[in-house]
PDB file of C-alpha atoms in Angstrom:
ATOM      1  CA  UNK A 123      -0.011   0.005   0.003  1.00  0.00           C
ATOM      2  CA  UNK A 124       1.725   3.172  -1.169  1.00  0.00           C
ATOM      3  CA  UNK A 125       1.448   6.025   1.304  1.00  0.00           C
ATOM      4  CA  UNK A 126       0.350   8.707  -1.190  1.00  0.00           C
ATOM      5  CA  UNK A 127      -2.810  10.705  -0.518  1.00  0.00           C
ATOM      6  CA  UNK A 128      -4.411  14.119  -0.790  1.00  0.00           C
ATOM      7  CA  UNK A 129      -6.657  16.088   1.522  1.00  0.00           C
ATOM      8  CA  UNK A 130      -9.555  17.808  -0.229  1.00  0.00           C
ATOM      9  CA  UNK A 131      -9.905  21.463   0.784  1.00  0.00           C
ATOM     10  CA  UNK A 132     -12.898  21.926   2.979  1.00  0.00           C
ATOM     11  CA  UNK A 133     -13.449  18.185   3.505  1.00  0.00           C
ATOM     12  CA  UNK A 134     -14.885  15.541   1.212  1.00  0.00           C
ATOM     13  CA  UNK A 135     -12.858  12.538   0.114  1.00  0.00           C
ATOM     14  CA  UNK A 136      -9.240  11.580   0.214  1.00  0.00           C
ATOM     15  CA  UNK A 137      -7.572  10.011  -2.776  1.00  0.00           C
ATOM     16  CA  UNK A 138      -5.297   7.195  -1.669  1.00  0.00           C
ATOM     17  CA  UNK A 139      -2.549   5.455  -3.588  1.00  0.00           C
ATOM     18  CA  UNK A 140      -1.735   1.826  -3.042  1.00  0.00           C
ATOM     19  CA  UNK A 141      -0.522  -1.428  -4.454  1.00  0.00           C
ATOM     20  CA  UNK A 142       2.566  -3.589  -4.674  1.00  0.00           C
ATOM     21  CA  UNK A 143       5.841  -1.756  -5.248  1.00  0.00           C
ATOM     22  CA  UNK A 144       7.071  -3.056  -8.588  1.00  0.00           C
ATOM     23  CA  UNK A 145       6.398  -3.241 -12.306  1.00  0.00           C
ATOM     24  CA  UNK A 146       2.634  -3.359 -11.795  1.00  0.00           C
ATOM     25  CA  UNK A 147       2.821   0.115 -10.274  1.00  0.00           C
ATOM     26  CA  UNK A 148       0.187   1.560  -7.938  1.00  0.00           C
ATOM     27  CA  UNK A 149      -3.589   1.445  -8.045  1.00  0.00           C
ATOM     28  CA  UNK A 150      -5.805   4.274  -6.872  1.00  0.00           C
ATOM     29  CA  UNK A 151      -8.756   3.985  -4.512  1.00  0.00           C
ATOM     30  CA  UNK A 152     -11.099   6.562  -3.034  1.00  0.00           C
ATOM     31  CA  UNK A 153     -12.305   6.427   0.516  1.00  0.00           C
ATOM     32  CA  UNK A 154     -14.548   8.768   2.530  1.00  0.00           C
ATOM     33  CA  UNK A 155     -12.846  10.154   5.577  1.00  0.00           C
ATOM     34  CA  UNK A 156     -13.433  12.215   8.654  1.00  0.00           C
ATOM     35  CA  UNK A 157     -10.882  14.892   9.527  1.00  0.00           C
ATOM     36  CA  UNK A 158      -8.961  16.120  12.542  1.00  0.00           C
ATOM     37  CA  UNK A 159      -5.762  18.039  13.110  1.00  0.00           C
ATOM     38  CA  UNK A 160      -3.310  15.199  13.155  1.00  0.00           C
ATOM     39  CA  UNK A 161      -0.816  13.296  11.043  1.00  0.00           C
ATOM     40  CA  UNK A 162       1.496  10.279  11.171  1.00  0.00           C
ATOM     41  CA  UNK A 163      -0.016   7.693  13.542  1.00  0.00           C
ATOM     42  CA  UNK A 164      -1.899   9.249  16.448  1.00  0.00           C
ATOM     43  CA  UNK A 165      -0.304   6.959  19.008  1.00  0.00           C
ATOM     44  CA  UNK A 166       3.097   8.093  20.296  1.00  0.00           C
ATOM     45  CA  UNK A 167       3.184  10.986  17.788  1.00  0.00           C
ATOM     46  CA  UNK A 168       3.817  14.685  18.353  1.00  0.00           C
ATOM     47  CA  UNK A 169       3.852  17.920  16.322  1.00  0.00           C
ATOM     48  CA  UNK A 170       7.194  18.639  14.664  1.00  0.00           C
ATOM     49  CA  UNK A 171       7.581  22.431  14.239  1.00  0.00           C
ATOM     50  CA  UNK A 172      11.330  22.029  14.730  1.00  0.00           C
ATOM     51  CA  UNK A 173      11.628  19.818  11.636  1.00  0.00           C
ATOM     52  CA  UNK A 174      11.711  22.865   9.342  1.00  0.00           C
ATOM     53  CA  UNK A 175      13.372  20.913   6.532  1.00  0.00           C
ATOM     54  CA  UNK A 176      10.329  18.638   6.193  1.00  0.00           C
ATOM     55  CA  UNK A 177       7.690  19.830   3.762  1.00  0.00           C
ATOM     56  CA  UNK A 178       4.526  18.887   1.908  1.00  0.00           C
ATOM     57  CA  UNK A 179       4.185  18.326  -1.820  1.00  0.00           C
ATOM     58  CA  UNK A 180       1.192  20.345  -3.049  1.00  0.00           C
ATOM     59  CA  UNK A 181      -0.213  19.434  -6.440  1.00  0.00           C
ATOM     60  CA  UNK A 182      -2.430  21.340  -8.879  1.00  0.00           C
ATOM     61  CA  UNK A 183      -4.120  19.128 -11.483  1.00  0.00           C
ATOM     62  CA  UNK A 184      -7.226  18.556 -13.596  1.00  0.00           C
ATOM     63  CA  UNK A 185      -9.056  15.853 -11.663  1.00  0.00           C
ATOM     64  CA  UNK A 186     -12.262  15.682 -13.741  1.00  0.00           C
ATOM     65  CA  UNK A 187     -11.085  15.926 -17.340  1.00  0.00           C
ATOM     66  CA  UNK A 188     -13.096  19.094 -17.895  1.00  0.00           C
ATOM     67  CA  UNK A 189     -10.926  22.095 -18.844  1.00  0.00           C
ATOM     68  CA  UNK A 190     -13.858  24.412 -18.082  1.00  0.00           C
ATOM     69  CA  UNK A 191     -13.744  23.631 -14.349  1.00  0.00           C
ATOM     70  CA  UNK A 192     -10.933  24.806 -12.040  1.00  0.00           C
ATOM     71  CA  UNK A 193      -8.050  22.470 -11.274  1.00  0.00           C
ATOM     72  CA  UNK A 194      -7.882  20.823  -7.908  1.00  0.00           C
ATOM     73  CA  UNK A 195      -5.137  21.880  -5.467  1.00  0.00           C
ATOM     74  CA  UNK A 196      -4.221  19.550  -2.572  1.00  0.00           C
ATOM     75  CA  UNK A 197      -1.285  18.424  -0.542  1.00  0.00           C
ATOM     76  CA  UNK A 198      -0.408  14.930  -1.756  1.00  0.00           C
ATOM     77  CA  UNK A 199       2.850  13.683  -0.213  1.00  0.00           C
ATOM     78  CA  UNK A 200       5.667  14.627   2.143  1.00  0.00           C
ATOM     79  CA  UNK A 201       9.342  15.269   1.509  1.00  0.00           C
ATOM     80  CA  UNK A 202      12.543  16.883   2.731  1.00  0.00           C
ATOM     81  CA  UNK A 203      14.763  19.780   1.698  1.00  0.00           C
ATOM     82  CA  UNK A 204      18.294  18.546   0.884  1.00  0.00           C
ATOM     83  CA  UNK A 205      19.707  21.985   0.167  1.00  0.00           C
ATOM     84  CA  UNK A 206      18.383  25.442  -0.652  1.00  0.00           C
ATOM     85  CA  UNK A 207      16.561  24.364  -3.795  1.00  0.00           C
ATOM     86  CA  UNK A 208      16.140  20.567  -3.778  1.00  0.00           C
ATOM     87  CA  UNK A 209      13.179  18.758  -2.238  1.00  0.00           C
ATOM     88  CA  UNK A 210      13.287  14.937  -2.228  1.00  0.00           C
ATOM     89  CA  UNK A 211      10.104  12.868  -2.310  1.00  0.00           C
ATOM     90  CA  UNK A 212       8.813   9.605  -3.851  1.00  0.00           C
ATOM     91  CA  UNK A 213       8.536   8.916  -7.576  1.00  0.00           C
ATOM     92  CA  UNK A 214       4.981   7.658  -7.164  1.00  0.00           C
ATOM     93  CA  UNK A 215       4.111  11.142  -5.892  1.00  0.00           C
ATOM     94  CA  UNK A 216       5.254  12.882  -9.115  1.00  0.00           C
ATOM     95  CA  UNK A 217       3.930  10.441 -11.740  1.00  0.00           C
ATOM     96  CA  UNK A 218       0.543   9.439 -13.211  1.00  0.00           C
ATOM     97  CA  UNK A 219      -0.940  12.953 -13.185  1.00  0.00           C
ATOM     98  CA  UNK A 220      -3.087  14.604 -15.833  1.00  0.00           C
ATOM     99  CA  UNK A 221      -1.282  16.775 -18.402  1.00  0.00           C
ATOM    100  CA  UNK A 222      -0.488  20.248 -17.144  1.00  0.00           C
ATOM    101  CA  UNK A 223       0.123  19.196 -13.535  1.00  0.00           C
ATOM    102  CA  UNK A 224       1.979  21.733 -11.389  1.00  0.00           C
ATOM    103  CA  UNK A 225       3.994  21.005  -8.234  1.00  0.00           C
ATOM    104  CA  UNK A 226       4.510  23.258  -5.230  1.00  0.00           C
ATOM    105  CA  UNK A 227       6.421  22.707  -1.980  1.00  0.00           C
ATOM    106  CA  UNK A 228       5.268  24.080   1.353  1.00  0.00           C
ATOM    107  CA  UNK A 229       7.362  24.092   4.520  1.00  0.00           C
ATOM    108  CA  UNK A 230       4.453  25.270   6.680  1.00  0.00           C
ATOM    109  CA  UNK A 231       3.724  23.344   9.866  1.00  0.00           C
ATOM    110  CA  UNK A 232      -0.022  23.219   9.009  1.00  0.00           C
ATOM    111  CA  UNK A 233      -0.386  23.049   5.232  1.00  0.00           C
ATOM    112  CA  UNK A 234      -4.058  22.041   5.388  1.00  0.00           C
ATOM    113  CA  UNK A 235      -5.027  25.267   7.209  1.00  0.00           C
ATOM    114  CA  UNK A 236      -2.947  27.221   4.707  1.00  0.00           C
ATOM    115  CA  UNK A 237      -4.809  25.547   1.834  1.00  0.00           C
ATOM    116  CA  UNK A 238      -8.184  26.262   3.427  1.00  0.00           C
ATOM    117  CA  UNK A 239      -7.285  29.937   3.915  1.00  0.00           C
ATOM    118  CA  UNK A 240      -5.969  30.239   0.342  1.00  0.00           C
ATOM    119  CA  UNK A 241      -9.078  28.582  -1.120  1.00  0.00           C
ATOM    120  CA  UNK A 242     -11.208  31.110   0.773  1.00  0.00           C
ATOM    121  CA  UNK A 243      -9.088  34.037  -0.362  1.00  0.00           C
ATOM    122  CA  UNK A 244      -8.795  32.913  -4.024  1.00  0.00           C
ATOM    123  CA  UNK A 245     -11.960  30.997  -4.924  1.00  0.00           C
ATOM    124  CA  UNK A 246     -11.804  29.388  -8.337  1.00  0.00           C
ATOM    125  CA  UNK A 247      -8.149  30.391  -8.899  1.00  0.00           C
ATOM    126  CA  UNK A 248      -6.011  27.279  -8.406  1.00  0.00           C
ATOM    127  CA  UNK A 249      -2.748  28.922  -9.443  1.00  0.00           C
ATOM    128  CA  UNK A 250      -3.227  31.655  -6.846  1.00  0.00           C
ATOM    129  CA  UNK A 251      -4.039  29.018  -4.209  1.00  0.00           C
ATOM    130  CA  UNK A 252      -0.893  27.054  -5.042  1.00  0.00           C
ATOM    131  CA  UNK A 253       1.287  30.173  -4.997  1.00  0.00           C
ATOM    132  CA  UNK A 254      -0.211  31.311  -1.684  1.00  0.00           C
ATOM    133  CA  UNK A 255       0.631  27.992  -0.035  1.00  0.00           C
ATOM    134  CA  UNK A 256       3.955  26.977  -1.581  1.00  0.00           C
ATOM    135  CA  UNK A 257       6.779  27.650  -4.013  1.00  0.00           C
ATOM    136  CA  UNK A 258       6.360  26.156  -7.477  1.00  0.00           C
ATOM    137  CA  UNK A 259       9.089  23.854  -8.788  1.00  0.00           C
ATOM    138  CA  UNK A 260       9.963  21.351 -11.463  1.00  0.00           C
ATOM    139  CA  UNK A 261       9.761  17.634 -10.714  1.00  0.00           C
ATOM    140  CA  UNK A 262      12.447  15.203 -11.817  1.00  0.00           C
ATOM    141  CA  UNK A 263      11.556  11.533 -11.420  1.00  0.00           C
ATOM    142  CA  UNK A 264      14.056   8.666 -11.453  1.00  0.00           C
ATOM    143  CA  UNK A 265      13.869   7.362 -15.040  1.00  0.00           C
ATOM    144  CA  UNK A 266      14.169   3.817 -13.679  1.00  0.00           C
ATOM    145  CA  UNK A 267      10.797   4.068 -11.942  1.00  0.00           C
ATOM    146  CA  UNK A 268       8.888   1.777 -11.635  1.00  0.00           C
ATOM    147  CA  UNK A 269      11.555  -0.850 -11.291  1.00  0.00           C
ATOM    148  CA  UNK A 270      11.319  -4.300  -9.723  1.00  0.00           C
ATOM    149  CA  UNK A 271      10.285  -4.722  -6.117  1.00  0.00           C
ATOM    150  CA  UNK A 272      13.908  -5.216  -5.088  1.00  0.00           C
ATOM    151  CA  UNK A 273      14.633  -1.674  -6.243  1.00  0.00           C
ATOM    152  CA  UNK A 274      11.686   0.277  -7.686  1.00  0.00           C
ATOM    153  CA  UNK A 275      13.692   3.502  -8.101  1.00  0.00           C
ATOM    154  CA  UNK A 276      10.828   5.205  -6.232  1.00  0.00           C
ATOM    155  CA  UNK A 277      12.536   8.563  -5.760  1.00  0.00           C
ATOM    156  CA  UNK A 278      12.079  12.041  -7.214  1.00  0.00           C
ATOM    157  CA  UNK A 279      13.140  15.602  -6.528  1.00  0.00           C
ATOM    158  CA  UNK A 280      11.444  18.920  -7.049  1.00  0.00           C
ATOM    159  CA  UNK A 281      13.868  21.664  -8.039  1.00  0.00           C
ATOM    160  CA  UNK A 282      12.802  25.037  -6.591  1.00  0.00           C
ATOM    161  CA  UNK A 283      13.948  28.646  -7.038  1.00  0.00           C
ATOM    162  CA  UNK A 284      16.210  29.021  -4.001  1.00  0.00           C
ATOM    163  CA  UNK A 285      15.581  32.743  -3.586  1.00  0.00           C
ATOM    164  CA  UNK A 286      11.802  32.208  -3.436  1.00  0.00           C
ATOM    165  CA  UNK A 287      12.214  29.473  -0.831  1.00  0.00           C
ATOM    166  CA  UNK A 288      14.551  31.614   1.278  1.00  0.00           C
ATOM    167  CA  UNK A 289      12.101  34.511   1.251  1.00  0.00           C
ATOM    168  CA  UNK A 290       9.402  32.359   2.793  1.00  0.00           C
ATOM    169  CA  UNK A 291      11.077  29.881   5.130  1.00  0.00           C
ATOM    170  CA  UNK A 292      14.167  29.412   7.249  1.00  0.00           C
ATOM    171  CA  UNK A 293      15.381  25.840   7.570  1.00  0.00           C
ATOM    172  CA  UNK A 294      18.482  23.691   7.912  1.00  0.00           C
ATOM    173  CA  UNK A 295      18.704  21.139   5.090  1.00  0.00           C
ATOM    174  CA  UNK A 296      18.690  17.462   5.990  1.00  0.00           C
ATOM    175  CA  UNK A 297      21.959  15.562   6.348  1.00  0.00           C
ATOM    176  CA  UNK A 298      22.238  12.754   3.804  1.00  0.00           C
ATOM    177  CA  UNK A 299      23.948   9.465   4.718  1.00  0.00           C
ATOM    178  CA  UNK A 300      27.270   8.382   3.319  1.00  0.00           C
ATOM    179  CA  UNK A 301      27.386   5.506   0.864  1.00  0.00           C
ATOM    180  CA  UNK A 302      26.323   2.297   2.581  1.00  0.00           C
ATOM    181  CA  UNK A 303      26.126   3.955   5.977  1.00  0.00           C
ATOM    182  CA  UNK A 304      23.211   1.866   7.270  1.00  0.00           C
ATOM    183  CA  UNK A 305      24.801  -1.402   6.195  1.00  0.00           C
ATOM    184  CA  UNK A 306      28.087  -0.374   7.830  1.00  0.00           C
ATOM    185  CA  UNK A 307      26.348  -0.048  11.204  1.00  0.00           C
ATOM    186  CA  UNK A 308      25.562  -3.757  11.242  1.00  0.00           C
ATOM    187  CA  UNK A 309      22.502  -5.482  12.762  1.00  0.00           C
ATOM    188  CA  UNK A 310      23.487  -5.041  16.388  1.00  0.00           C
ATOM    189  CA  UNK A 311      24.011  -1.290  16.138  1.00  0.00           C
ATOM    190  CA  UNK A 312      20.959  -0.819  13.928  1.00  0.00           C
ATOM    191  CA  UNK A 313      18.811  -2.483  16.583  1.00  0.00           C
ATOM    192  CA  UNK A 314      19.871   0.207  19.078  1.00  0.00           C
ATOM    193  CA  UNK A 315      19.759   3.166  16.661  1.00  0.00           C
ATOM    194  CA  UNK A 316      16.888   5.586  17.304  1.00  0.00           C
ATOM    195  CA  UNK A 317      14.747   6.226  14.194  1.00  0.00           C
ATOM    196  CA  UNK A 318      12.159   8.948  13.689  1.00  0.00           C
ATOM    197  CA  UNK A 319       9.615   9.290  10.888  1.00  0.00           C
ATOM    198  CA  UNK A 320       8.077  12.636   9.944  1.00  0.00           C
ATOM    199  CA  UNK A 321       5.430  13.819   7.520  1.00  0.00           C
ATOM    200  CA  UNK A 322       1.977  15.274   6.922  1.00  0.00           C
ATOM    201  CA  UNK A 323       0.019  12.042   6.545  1.00  0.00           C
ATOM    202  CA  UNK A 324      -3.135  10.660   8.081  1.00  0.00           C
ATOM    203  CA  UNK A 325      -3.622   8.634  11.221  1.00  0.00           C
ATOM    204  CA  UNK A 326      -3.892   4.862  11.510  1.00  0.00           C
ATOM    205  CA  UNK A 327      -7.136   3.149  10.546  1.00  0.00           C
ATOM    206  CA  UNK A 328     -10.185   3.786  12.743  1.00  0.00           C
ATOM    207  CA  UNK A 329     -13.486   1.957  12.579  1.00  0.00           C
ATOM    208  CA  UNK A 330     -16.803   3.775  12.707  1.00  0.00           C
ATOM    209  CA  UNK A 331     -20.380   3.588  11.460  1.00  0.00           C
ATOM    210  CA  UNK A 332     -19.260   4.249   7.895  1.00  0.00           C
ATOM    211  CA  UNK A 333     -16.447   1.686   7.939  1.00  0.00           C
ATOM    212  CA  UNK A 334     -12.697   2.135   8.192  1.00  0.00           C
ATOM    213  CA  UNK A 335     -11.304   5.685   7.932  1.00  0.00           C
ATOM    214  CA  UNK A 336      -7.910   7.385   8.144  1.00  0.00           C
ATOM    215  CA  UNK A 337      -8.567  10.757   9.811  1.00  0.00           C
ATOM    216  CA  UNK A 338      -6.256  13.723  10.051  1.00  0.00           C
ATOM    217  CA  UNK A 339      -3.451  14.867   7.801  1.00  0.00           C
ATOM    218  CA  UNK A 340      -1.976  18.117   6.594  1.00  0.00           C
ATOM    219  CA  UNK A 341      -0.022  18.882   9.797  1.00  0.00           C
ATOM    220  CA  UNK A 342       3.688  18.098  10.164  1.00  0.00           C
ATOM    221  CA  UNK A 343       4.145  15.427  12.811  1.00  0.00           C
ATOM    222  CA  UNK A 344       6.852  13.016  13.979  1.00  0.00           C
ATOM    223  CA  UNK A 345       6.908   9.650  15.677  1.00  0.00           C
ATOM    224  CA  UNK A 346       9.538   7.187  16.870  1.00  0.00           C
ATOM    225  CA  UNK A 347       9.996   3.964  14.882  1.00  0.00           C
ATOM    226  CA  UNK A 348      12.252   0.976  15.488  1.00  0.00           C
ATOM    227  CA  UNK A 349      14.602  -0.937  13.239  1.00  0.00           C
ATOM    228  CA  UNK A 350      13.164  -4.139  11.842  1.00  0.00           C
ATOM    229  CA  UNK A 351      15.174  -5.260   8.801  1.00  0.00           C
ATOM    230  CA  UNK A 352      17.633  -4.025   6.189  1.00  0.00           C
ATOM    231  CA  UNK A 353      17.570  -4.968   2.518  1.00  0.00           C
ATOM    232  CA  UNK A 354      19.766  -3.640  -0.315  1.00  0.00           C
ATOM    233  CA  UNK A 355      17.241  -0.878  -1.183  1.00  0.00           C
ATOM    234  CA  UNK A 356      14.929  -0.881   1.821  1.00  0.00           C
ATOM    235  CA  UNK A 357      14.902  -0.332   5.553  1.00  0.00           C
ATOM    236  CA  UNK A 358      11.845  -1.716   7.342  1.00  0.00           C
ATOM    237  CA  UNK A 359      10.852   0.088  10.530  1.00  0.00           C
ATOM    238  CA  UNK A 360       8.487  -1.146  13.217  1.00  0.00           C
ATOM    239  CA  UNK A 361       5.457   0.975  14.101  1.00  0.00           C
ATOM    240  CA  UNK A 362       4.007  -1.114  16.945  1.00  0.00           C
ATOM    241  CA  UNK A 363       2.530   0.928  19.769  1.00  0.00           C
ATOM    242  CA  UNK A 364       3.399  -1.376  22.711  1.00  0.00           C
ATOM    243  CA  UNK A 365       7.085  -0.758  21.976  1.00  0.00           C
ATOM    244  CA  UNK A 366       6.548   3.000  22.141  1.00  0.00           C
ATOM    245  CA  UNK A 367       6.548   3.486  18.367  1.00  0.00           C
ATOM    246  CA  UNK A 368       4.325   5.472  16.028  1.00  0.00           C
ATOM    247  CA  UNK A 369       4.621   5.362  12.283  1.00  0.00           C
ATOM    248  CA  UNK A 370       3.718   6.539   8.792  1.00  0.00           C
ATOM    249  CA  UNK A 371       0.413   6.462   6.892  1.00  0.00           C
ATOM    250  CA  UNK A 372      -1.276   7.949   3.808  1.00  0.00           C
ATOM    251  CA  UNK A 373       0.276  11.255   2.733  1.00  0.00           C
ATOM    252  CA  UNK A 374       3.637  10.395   4.333  1.00  0.00           C
ATOM    253  CA  UNK A 375       5.044   8.984   1.055  1.00  0.00           C
ATOM    254  CA  UNK A 376       8.372  10.592   0.224  1.00  0.00           C
ATOM    255  CA  UNK A 377       8.759  11.882   3.785  1.00  0.00           C
ATOM    256  CA  UNK A 378      11.874  11.415   5.897  1.00  0.00           C
ATOM    257  CA  UNK A 379      12.954   8.570   8.141  1.00  0.00           C
ATOM    258  CA  UNK A 380      15.784   9.925  10.265  1.00  0.00           C
ATOM    259  CA  UNK A 381      18.371   7.781  12.028  1.00  0.00           C
ATOM    260  CA  UNK A 382      20.342   9.168  14.961  1.00  0.00           C
ATOM    261  CA  UNK A 383      23.934   8.336  14.106  1.00  0.00           C
ATOM    262  CA  UNK A 384      26.822   9.699  16.177  1.00  0.00           C
ATOM    263  CA  UNK A 385      24.503  12.252  17.711  1.00  0.00           C
ATOM    264  CA  UNK A 386      23.190  13.620  14.390  1.00  0.00           C
ATOM    265  CA  UNK A 387      19.873  13.034  12.631  1.00  0.00           C
ATOM    266  CA  UNK A 388      20.686  11.533   9.235  1.00  0.00           C
ATOM    267  CA  UNK A 389      18.063  11.268   6.484  1.00  0.00           C
ATOM    268  CA  UNK A 390      18.408   7.500   6.137  1.00  0.00           C
ATOM    269  CA  UNK A 391      15.378   6.748   3.969  1.00  0.00           C
ATOM    270  CA  UNK A 392      12.097   8.007   2.536  1.00  0.00           C
ATOM    271  CA  UNK A 393       8.675   6.498   3.282  1.00  0.00           C
ATOM    272  CA  UNK A 394       7.249   4.490   0.379  1.00  0.00           C
ATOM    273  CA  UNK A 395       4.811   1.841   1.582  1.00  0.00           C
ATOM    274  CA  UNK A 396       3.527  -0.195   4.520  1.00  0.00           C
ATOM    275  CA  UNK A 397       0.528  -2.107   5.776  1.00  0.00           C
ATOM    276  CA  UNK A 398      -2.913  -0.804   4.769  1.00  0.00           C
ATOM    277  CA  UNK A 399      -4.217   0.006   8.277  1.00  0.00           C
ATOM    278  CA  UNK A 400      -0.898   1.800   9.151  1.00  0.00           C
ATOM    279  CA  UNK A 401      -0.287  -0.257  12.285  1.00  0.00           C
ATOM    280  CA  UNK A 402       2.762  -2.443  11.749  1.00  0.00           C
ATOM    281  CA  UNK A 403       5.593  -1.579   9.366  1.00  0.00           C
ATOM    282  CA  UNK A 404       6.951   1.412   7.481  1.00  0.00           C
ATOM    283  CA  UNK A 405       8.928   0.372   4.375  1.00  0.00           C
ATOM    284  CA  UNK A 406      11.366   3.110   3.398  1.00  0.00           C
ATOM    285  CA  UNK A 407      13.709   3.611   0.441  1.00  0.00           C
ATOM    286  CA  UNK A 408      17.352   3.821   1.498  1.00  0.00           C
ATOM    287  CA  UNK A 409      19.194   6.979   0.533  1.00  0.00           C
ATOM    288  CA  UNK A 410      22.593   5.384   1.251  1.00  0.00           C
ATOM    289  CA  UNK A 411      22.045   2.778  -1.473  1.00  0.00           C
ATOM    290  CA  UNK A 412      23.762   3.064  -4.882  1.00  0.00           C
ATOM    291  CA  UNK A 413      20.644   3.699  -7.022  1.00  0.00           C
ATOM    292  CA  UNK A 414      19.346   6.508  -4.797  1.00  0.00           C
ATOM    293  CA  UNK A 415      22.769   8.124  -4.628  1.00  0.00           C
ATOM    294  CA  UNK A 416      23.180   7.893  -8.408  1.00  0.00           C
ATOM    295  CA  UNK A 417      19.852   9.629  -8.932  1.00  0.00           C
ATOM    296  CA  UNK A 418      20.537  12.374  -6.383  1.00  0.00           C
ATOM    297  CA  UNK A 419      24.119  13.111  -7.527  1.00  0.00           C
ATOM    298  CA  UNK A 420      23.195  15.635 -10.289  1.00  0.00           C
ATOM    299  CA  UNK A 421      21.020  17.626  -7.890  1.00  0.00           C
ATOM    300  CA  UNK A 422      22.875  17.730  -4.550  1.00  0.00           C
ATOM    301  CA  UNK A 423      26.355  17.368  -3.083  1.00  0.00           C
ATOM    302  CA  UNK A 424      26.593  13.818  -1.681  1.00  0.00           C
ATOM    303  CA  UNK A 425      28.654  13.090   1.451  1.00  0.00           C
TER     304      UNK A 425
END
């Protein structure tokens, strides 16, 4: 289940992305939701105003095929600033859109409230809404996406005008890992390494009269997660509440999974997928792996 999603301004429905990571790609489903001011999993999670490098991917697109009606503008995924003009997210967040799609990045703590205010101030003007909420950029998707499940190349960046970003937000870019840094730690050290996931996504599944819902979203949150397993392209992180963990959910795709290494938070991986109810495991794409580093090299300085 891919953790891509979008919050409709003023309520309504959330579009969720899901499916097996691999050649088959991702299928789309629509589910009615209730809303509250939360994100990540509600258990063991907290607001993350200090994570100023973590942002939301806001998308403007034609969602009904009718050019006479205004485009839709929603936050869709999460991501992280790697330097003054480069925002990393997931490839499945920047693909499969209608022609003419436009991408914006917001580093606001509460992007949903910003979208609501912009929609009220600029009714029927999607470009003005997007510009009010974020800075527009150009998406670059890994050309190898979608690859096999062993390495789907599920990574993308949005290149932004640095001066426009600097005028709106102050942040410290994320620290990327060195080549093979997670593997070099070894299983024993990985088991004791603190991990933290951040993003704007929804909460874990809740059951109600209308069935299962994923409330919340649009607010930057963080939660502890625990090391589970390491594969050549993936790190799997436990989200189980009894162990004090939280986790990722819909809308957290592309968002950061930090590892505390030698006292520093390192952007070890980006959220890609997990279990449908958002209770058990976050599966994240390693940024210390060769394919991710090869993709990022033209855009950022790698350690």
